[in-house]
Short mmCIF file of C-alpha atoms and ligand atoms in Angstrom, two decimals:
data_model
loop_
_atom_site.label_atom_id
_atom_site.label_comp_id
_atom_site.label_asym_id
_atom_site.label_seq_id
_atom_site.Cartn_x
_atom_site.Cartn_y
_atom_site.Cartn_z
CA MET A 386 -27.17 4.51 0.73
CA SER A 387 -26.21 0.93 1.58
CA GLU A 388 -27.53 -0.99 4.57
CA PRO A 389 -24.94 -2.21 7.09
CA SER A 390 -24.40 -5.95 6.63
CA ALA A 391 -25.61 -8.44 9.22
CA ALA A 392 -22.01 -9.04 10.29
CA THR A 393 -21.36 -5.33 10.81
CA GLU A 394 -24.54 -4.97 12.80
CA GLN A 395 -23.59 -7.88 14.99
CA LYS A 396 -20.13 -6.40 15.61
CA SER A 397 -21.46 -2.89 16.10
CA GLY A 398 -23.31 -3.90 19.28
CA GLU A 399 -19.93 -4.58 20.91
CA ALA A 400 -18.40 -1.32 19.80
CA LEU A 401 -17.51 1.54 22.12
CA LEU A 402 -17.61 4.01 19.24
CA ARG A 403 -19.20 3.19 15.92
CA CYS A 404 -20.58 4.87 12.87
CA GLU A 405 -23.22 3.76 10.43
CA ASN A 406 -23.31 4.98 6.85
CA LEU A 407 -21.34 8.04 7.86
CA THR A 408 -20.93 10.62 5.13
CA LYS A 409 -19.16 13.96 5.20
CA THR A 410 -19.09 16.38 2.31
CA PHE A 411 -17.57 19.85 2.08
CA LEU A 412 -18.52 22.72 -0.16
CA THR A 413 -15.44 23.91 -2.03
CA ASN A 414 -14.63 27.55 -2.79
CA LYS A 415 -16.13 26.97 -6.23
CA LYS A 416 -19.35 25.77 -4.56
CA GLN A 417 -18.78 22.17 -5.63
CA THR A 418 -19.52 19.22 -3.36
CA LEU A 419 -16.39 17.43 -2.19
CA HIS A 420 -17.03 13.86 -1.04
CA ALA A 421 -14.52 13.46 1.81
CA VAL A 422 -16.12 10.45 3.58
CA THR A 423 -18.84 8.33 1.99
CA ASP A 424 -21.11 5.78 3.62
CA VAL A 425 -18.61 4.45 6.17
CA THR A 426 -19.77 1.85 8.69
CA LEU A 427 -17.30 0.65 11.32
CA GLY A 428 -16.89 0.16 15.06
CA ILE A 429 -14.07 0.41 17.58
CA ALA A 430 -14.26 -1.90 20.59
CA ALA A 431 -13.32 -0.83 24.11
CA GLY A 432 -9.56 -1.07 24.58
CA GLU A 433 -8.71 -1.88 20.96
CA THR A 434 -6.52 0.05 18.53
CA LEU A 435 -8.06 0.36 15.09
CA ALA A 436 -5.70 1.82 12.51
CA LEU A 437 -7.10 3.84 9.62
CA VAL A 438 -4.84 3.81 6.57
CA GLY A 439 -4.94 5.23 3.06
CA GLU A 440 -3.23 7.78 0.85
CA SER A 441 -3.22 11.51 1.49
CA GLY A 442 -6.63 13.08 0.96
CA CYS A 443 -8.62 9.83 1.25
CA GLY A 444 -10.60 11.18 4.22
CA LYS A 445 -8.84 9.71 7.28
CA SER A 446 -8.71 12.94 9.30
CA THR A 447 -12.23 13.90 8.25
CA LEU A 448 -13.54 10.52 9.40
CA GLY A 449 -11.64 10.80 12.71
CA ARG A 450 -12.97 14.29 13.35
CA THR A 451 -16.51 13.46 12.34
CA LEU A 452 -16.48 10.43 14.67
CA LEU A 453 -15.47 12.73 17.54
CA ARG A 454 -18.05 15.32 16.46
CA LEU A 455 -15.35 17.89 15.88
CA LEU A 456 -17.00 18.13 12.46
CA PRO A 457 -20.75 17.74 11.90
CA ALA A 458 -21.75 14.68 9.86
CA THR A 459 -23.51 15.32 6.57
CA SER A 460 -25.52 12.11 7.00
CA GLY A 461 -25.31 8.84 8.88
CA SER A 462 -24.91 8.23 12.60
CA VAL A 463 -22.21 7.98 15.24
CA TYR A 464 -22.83 6.06 18.46
CA PHE A 465 -20.83 6.13 21.68
CA HIS A 466 -21.78 3.29 24.04
CA ASP A 467 -24.77 2.69 21.76
CA VAL A 468 -26.07 6.23 22.31
CA GLU A 469 -26.33 8.28 19.15
CA ILE A 470 -24.19 11.40 19.45
CA THR A 471 -24.90 12.82 15.99
CA GLY A 472 -27.52 15.44 16.54
CA MET A 473 -27.30 15.19 20.34
CA PRO A 474 -27.89 18.65 21.88
CA GLU A 475 -24.61 20.42 22.70
CA LYS A 476 -25.42 20.47 26.42
CA ALA A 477 -25.90 16.68 26.57
CA PHE A 478 -22.82 16.10 24.39
CA LYS A 479 -20.70 18.03 26.88
CA ALA A 480 -20.92 15.00 29.19
CA VAL A 481 -19.61 12.74 26.39
CA ARG A 482 -16.77 14.94 25.09
CA PRO A 483 -14.27 14.26 27.95
CA HIS A 484 -14.35 10.55 27.06
CA MET A 485 -13.23 11.19 23.46
CA GLN A 486 -9.95 13.00 22.90
CA MET A 487 -7.59 13.66 20.03
CA VAL A 488 -3.82 13.76 19.47
CA PHE A 489 -3.02 15.92 16.46
CA GLN A 490 -0.50 15.45 13.69
CA ASP A 491 1.39 18.69 14.07
CA PRO A 492 2.78 19.26 17.57
CA TYR A 493 3.93 22.73 16.47
CA ALA A 494 0.47 23.95 15.48
CA SER A 495 -1.61 22.15 18.09
CA LEU A 496 -0.16 23.79 21.21
CA ASP A 497 -0.94 27.44 22.03
CA PRO A 498 2.44 29.24 21.97
CA ARG A 499 1.30 31.72 24.66
CA MET A 500 0.48 29.06 27.23
CA THR A 501 2.88 27.31 29.60
CA VAL A 502 3.07 23.53 29.65
CA ARG A 503 1.20 23.57 32.93
CA ASP A 504 -1.70 25.55 31.51
CA ILE A 505 -1.83 23.52 28.30
CA ILE A 506 -2.14 20.23 30.16
CA ALA A 507 -4.46 21.72 32.80
CA GLU A 508 -6.83 23.19 30.21
CA PRO A 509 -9.08 20.11 29.76
CA LEU A 510 -9.13 19.60 33.55
CA LYS A 511 -10.39 23.15 33.98
CA THR A 512 -12.87 22.98 31.11
CA TYR A 513 -14.53 19.90 32.58
CA HIS A 514 -14.16 21.01 36.20
CA MET A 515 -11.99 18.03 37.05
CA CYS A 516 -9.37 19.88 39.03
CA GLY A 517 -9.53 21.09 42.58
CA SER A 518 -7.22 23.73 44.01
CA LYS A 519 -4.34 25.28 42.07
CA GLU A 520 -1.93 22.98 43.91
CA GLU A 521 -4.01 19.90 43.12
CA THR A 522 -4.11 20.87 39.44
CA THR A 523 -0.33 21.33 39.35
CA GLU A 524 0.06 17.97 41.07
CA ARG A 525 -2.11 16.27 38.43
CA VAL A 526 -0.23 18.05 35.60
CA LEU A 527 3.10 16.86 37.04
CA GLU A 528 1.71 13.33 37.21
CA LEU A 529 0.69 13.53 33.54
CA MET A 530 4.10 14.94 32.58
CA GLU A 531 5.82 12.07 34.32
CA LYS A 532 3.53 9.57 32.62
CA THR A 533 4.37 10.99 29.19
CA GLY A 534 8.09 11.53 29.79
CA VAL A 535 8.22 15.33 30.11
CA ALA A 536 10.53 16.51 32.89
CA GLY A 537 8.65 18.23 35.73
CA ASP A 538 11.26 21.05 35.71
CA PHE A 539 9.70 22.26 32.47
CA LEU A 540 6.28 23.00 34.00
CA TYR A 541 6.43 26.73 33.28
CA ARG A 542 8.13 26.59 29.90
CA TYR A 543 6.46 27.48 26.58
CA PRO A 544 5.99 25.18 23.57
CA HIS A 545 8.70 26.87 21.47
CA GLN A 546 11.27 25.78 24.07
CA PHE A 547 10.67 22.11 23.22
CA SER A 548 11.62 19.77 20.39
CA GLY A 549 8.88 18.23 18.20
CA GLY A 550 8.99 14.95 20.13
CA GLN A 551 8.66 16.73 23.48
CA ARG A 552 5.78 18.83 22.15
CA GLN A 553 3.99 15.70 21.03
CA ARG A 554 4.45 14.26 24.52
CA ILE A 555 2.79 17.43 25.90
CA GLY A 556 -0.07 17.03 23.39
CA ILE A 557 -0.48 13.42 24.53
CA ALA A 558 -0.44 14.45 28.21
CA ARG A 559 -3.25 16.93 27.45
CA ALA A 560 -5.21 14.27 25.54
CA ILE A 561 -5.04 11.69 28.35
CA ALA A 562 -5.66 14.20 31.16
CA LEU A 563 -9.33 13.26 31.41
CA ASN A 564 -8.73 9.49 31.19
CA PRO A 565 -10.60 9.24 27.87
CA GLU A 566 -12.22 6.00 26.76
CA ILE A 567 -11.13 6.65 23.20
CA LEU A 568 -8.21 8.53 21.74
CA VAL A 569 -8.07 9.50 18.08
CA CYS A 570 -4.41 9.84 17.10
CA ASP A 571 -4.16 11.60 13.74
CA GLU A 572 -0.73 10.80 12.25
CA PRO A 573 0.88 11.48 15.65
CA VAL A 574 4.42 10.73 14.48
CA SER A 575 4.49 11.70 10.81
CA ALA A 576 5.63 15.30 11.49
CA LEU A 577 8.44 14.12 13.78
CA ASP A 578 12.08 13.28 13.11
CA VAL A 579 12.49 9.61 12.29
CA SER A 580 14.76 9.29 15.33
CA VAL A 581 11.97 10.14 17.82
CA ARG A 582 9.06 8.42 16.07
CA SER A 583 9.60 5.06 17.75
CA GLN A 584 9.83 6.74 21.17
CA ILE A 585 6.41 8.37 20.70
CA LEU A 586 4.92 5.14 19.31
CA ASN A 587 6.26 3.23 22.31
CA LEU A 588 4.78 5.86 24.60
CA LEU A 589 1.35 5.59 22.95
CA LYS A 590 1.48 1.80 23.16
CA ARG A 591 2.54 1.85 26.82
CA LEU A 592 -0.16 4.38 27.77
CA LYS A 593 -2.78 2.27 26.04
CA GLU A 594 -1.68 -0.79 27.97
CA GLU A 595 -1.73 1.15 31.26
CA MET A 596 -4.97 3.07 30.73
CA ASN A 597 -6.79 0.61 28.44
CA HIS A 598 -8.45 3.24 26.27
CA ALA A 599 -9.56 2.45 22.72
CA SER A 600 -7.71 4.18 19.94
CA LEU A 601 -8.29 5.17 16.34
CA PHE A 602 -4.78 5.44 14.96
CA ILE A 603 -4.65 7.32 11.66
CA SER A 604 -1.58 6.74 9.52
CA HIS A 605 -0.41 6.29 5.95
CA ASP A 606 2.59 4.26 7.14
CA LEU A 607 1.87 0.54 7.19
CA SER A 608 5.01 -0.32 9.15
CA VAL A 609 3.90 2.00 11.95
CA VAL A 610 0.42 0.51 11.80
CA TYR A 611 1.80 -3.02 12.06
CA PHE A 612 3.53 -2.03 15.27
CA ILE A 613 0.56 -0.43 16.97
CA ALA A 614 -2.78 -1.76 15.65
CA ASP A 615 -5.06 -4.62 16.59
CA ARG A 616 -7.24 -4.17 13.50
CA VAL A 617 -6.77 -2.16 10.33
CA ALA A 618 -9.30 -0.30 8.17
CA VAL A 619 -8.28 0.77 4.65
CA MET A 620 -9.81 3.82 2.96
CA PHE A 621 -9.72 5.02 -0.61
CA LEU A 622 -11.36 8.23 -1.82
CA GLY A 623 -13.63 8.46 1.22
CA HIS A 624 -14.79 4.85 1.07
CA LEU A 625 -13.92 1.96 3.35
CA CYS A 626 -12.34 -0.80 1.21
CA GLU A 627 -11.34 -3.39 3.74
CA ILE A 628 -11.20 -3.99 7.48
CA ALA A 629 -9.58 -6.93 9.26
CA PRO A 630 -7.50 -7.99 12.24
CA LYS A 631 -3.94 -6.81 11.63
CA GLU A 632 -2.23 -10.18 11.11
CA GLU A 633 -5.01 -11.29 8.78
CA LEU A 634 -4.89 -8.11 6.69
CA TYR A 635 -1.12 -8.20 6.23
CA ALA A 636 -1.09 -11.95 5.47
CA ARG A 637 -4.19 -12.11 3.29
CA PRO A 638 -5.21 -8.72 1.85
CA LEU A 639 -8.40 -9.11 -0.16
CA HIS A 640 -9.04 -5.71 -1.74
CA PRO A 641 -6.76 -4.82 -4.69
CA TYR A 642 -6.03 -1.44 -3.10
CA THR A 643 -4.83 -3.04 0.14
CA GLY A 644 -2.53 -5.19 -1.98
CA PHE A 645 -1.18 -2.01 -3.55
CA LEU A 646 -0.55 -0.37 -0.18
CA LEU A 647 1.20 -3.46 1.17
CA ASN A 648 3.28 -3.70 -1.98
CA ALA A 649 4.50 -0.18 -1.40
CA ILE A 650 6.43 -1.64 1.55
CA PRO A 651 9.63 -3.05 -0.01
CA LYS A 652 9.21 -6.78 -0.66
CA THR A 653 10.95 -9.50 -2.64
CA ASP A 654 7.86 -11.23 -4.05
CA PRO A 655 8.10 -10.67 -7.86
CA HIS A 656 4.33 -11.17 -8.51
CA ARG A 657 3.42 -8.46 -6.06
CA ARG A 658 5.83 -6.08 -7.73
CA ASP A 659 4.08 -6.66 -11.08
CA GLU A 660 0.74 -5.87 -9.50
CA GLU A 661 2.14 -2.75 -7.90
CA ARG A 662 3.44 -1.43 -11.25
CA ARG A 663 0.04 -1.92 -12.87
CA LEU A 664 -1.88 -0.38 -10.02
CA LEU A 665 0.35 2.65 -9.83
CA GLN A 666 -0.60 3.72 -13.36
CA GLY A 667 -3.91 5.37 -12.45
CA GLU A 668 -4.29 8.86 -10.98
CA ILE A 669 -6.23 9.31 -7.72
CA PRO A 670 -9.66 10.55 -8.91
CA SER A 671 -11.05 13.86 -7.66
CA PRO A 672 -13.29 13.69 -4.58
CA VAL A 673 -15.32 16.46 -6.24
CA ASN A 674 -16.09 14.20 -9.17
CA PRO A 675 -15.62 10.62 -7.93
CA PRO A 676 -15.97 7.73 -10.40
CA SER A 677 -19.30 5.94 -10.72
CA GLY A 678 -19.50 2.46 -9.20
CA CYS A 679 -16.32 1.41 -7.41
CA CYS A 680 -14.24 4.44 -6.42
CA PHE A 681 -11.04 2.46 -7.12
CA ARG A 682 -11.93 1.33 -10.64
CA THR A 683 -9.80 3.90 -12.52
CA ARG A 684 -6.69 2.46 -10.84
CA CYS A 685 -7.73 -1.16 -10.58
CA PRO A 686 -6.32 -3.76 -13.00
CA TYR A 687 -9.27 -6.08 -12.32
CA ALA A 688 -12.06 -3.58 -13.09
CA THR A 689 -15.02 -4.88 -15.11
CA ASP A 690 -18.18 -3.24 -16.47
CA ARG A 691 -19.93 -4.08 -13.21
CA CYS A 692 -17.35 -1.99 -11.33
CA ARG A 693 -18.38 1.05 -13.37
CA GLU A 694 -22.06 0.58 -12.61
CA GLU A 695 -22.34 -0.76 -9.08
CA ILE A 696 -20.80 0.38 -5.79
CA PRO A 697 -19.38 -2.77 -4.12
CA GLU A 698 -20.86 -3.54 -0.69
CA MET A 699 -18.74 -4.53 2.29
CA ARG A 700 -18.95 -8.32 2.60
CA ASP A 701 -17.86 -10.58 5.44
CA PHE A 702 -15.14 -13.12 4.61
CA GLY A 703 -14.98 -14.61 8.12
CA GLY A 704 -12.94 -13.88 11.22
CA GLY A 705 -13.85 -10.19 11.16
CA HIS A 706 -12.34 -9.76 7.68
CA MET A 707 -14.54 -7.57 5.47
CA ALA A 708 -13.89 -6.09 2.06
CA ALA A 709 -15.80 -4.26 -0.68
CA CYS A 710 -14.93 -5.59 -4.14
CA HIS A 711 -17.05 -7.25 -6.83
CA CYS A 712 -14.26 -9.65 -7.76
CA LEU A 713 -13.88 -11.35 -4.40
N1 LIG B 2103 -12.51 21.94 5.73
C1 LIG B 2103 -12.45 21.43 4.51
N2 LIG B 2103 -13.01 22.07 3.45
C2 LIG B 2103 -12.96 21.55 2.20
N3 LIG B 2103 -12.37 20.37 1.91
C3 LIG B 2103 -11.80 19.69 2.91
C4 LIG B 2103 -11.79 20.17 4.26
N4 LIG B 2103 -11.13 19.27 5.04
C5 LIG B 2103 -10.75 18.27 4.21
N5 LIG B 2103 -11.14 18.52 2.94
C6 LIG B 2103 -10.94 17.65 1.78
O1 LIG B 2103 -11.49 16.39 2.12
C7 LIG B 2103 -10.69 15.35 1.57
C8 LIG B 2103 -10.23 14.46 2.70
O2 LIG B 2103 -9.31 15.18 3.49
P1 LIG B 2103 -8.64 14.60 4.79
O3 LIG B 2103 -7.81 15.66 5.38
O4 LIG B 2103 -9.68 14.00 5.63
O5 LIG B 2103 -7.71 13.44 4.18
P2 LIG B 2103 -6.54 12.61 4.89
O6 LIG B 2103 -6.73 11.20 4.46
O7 LIG B 2103 -6.52 12.90 6.33
O8 LIG B 2103 -5.23 13.21 4.19
P3 LIG B 2103 -3.74 13.35 4.79
O9 LIG B 2103 -3.15 11.96 4.78
O10 LIG B 2103 -3.07 14.24 3.80
O11 LIG B 2103 -3.84 13.94 6.15
C9 LIG B 2103 -9.54 16.02 0.83
O12 LIG B 2103 -9.89 16.11 -0.53
C10 LIG B 2103 -9.48 17.39 1.46
O13 LIG B 2103 -8.98 18.35 0.56
S1 LIG B 2104 -14.92 -3.61 -7.37
FE1 LIG B 2104 -13.92 -3.74 -9.34
S2 LIG B 2104 -12.75 -1.86 -9.59
FE2 LIG B 2104 -13.30 -2.05 -7.45
S3 LIG B 2104 -11.56 -3.00 -6.48
FE3 LIG B 2104 -12.96 -4.64 -7.04
S4 LIG B 2104 -12.34 -5.30 -9.09
FE4 LIG B 2104 -11.37 -3.34 -8.71
MG1 LIG B 2105 -5.12 13.73 7.59
#
């Protein structure tokens, strides 16, 4: 397991939520070990939006859930306000949980079809004893509905009576009910019609500005990420490849995989198109049997013998720009 670099350690002290060498494996049905997240070290500062990008199956949701302790870590540590929450007794963690909430990808699956909008949004308030009388709870729910753009007339309606966009607004209202310090948004617009995506993104951006919570925004869509993020972290096959402030990452990607992802956005630069064609040749390796050395080497046009033998460490290239590649 690699040590966090000096730069990461320095940054981590400022982080609201951070993980060090976080690893999460699953046991498959065939009793094989699946490496979903491997040795990830990163931090999210108070009030910032860190986007987590990468192709399907690279471990974004698993990392988000493990950070929030919705999944137990296999190894490594997660800290909230510099207090380790991995391994914290459940009773003590109950005081932390309200500060860390999640918006899920699928607004159809994430809302209980038997509950009214009122009860869905009131649920976290009840769980954490943050509501007073029935009237006060309804008042707070109406406030949250107004904040997220759901008409108060719909208080006693059920999820199936709403469109996907409206359901996602309800999911967001539930997630912000406790004024969390950090919100993990797992592909919050990818299941929605293109026509309502920008409305939900604008809502998330506005709420962040009003409430000043930090956010981990998981997405595979780099145009969405450009709109919403302050910093961007890139994952491939469970590993962190690169992390940088948004403008820096889009203008000067360092890791070959980040170059590939950015090239997937239509561009006119002919050199980048060449690189994209070469990079696209390789298959995504299996997380059950990941390659030795650099996890990206089977797809990388710059791979050398060293890449087969040695896992590249995250290195600091200045200005908060870090990447893990032997060729940099
Ligand atoms: N509960 C589980 N049991 C076994 N394997 C799992 C489980 N959850 C996730 N995985 C596997 O872990 C890997 C990472 O999955 P994860 O859902 O975190 O990826 P992702 O980047 O969020 O993908 P997507 O973009 O499709 O949502 C995948 O290979 C997935 O099949
Ligand atoms: S370490 Fe090697 S294989 Fe991995 S991205 Fe860099 S050049 Fe490519
Ligand atoms: Mg996912």
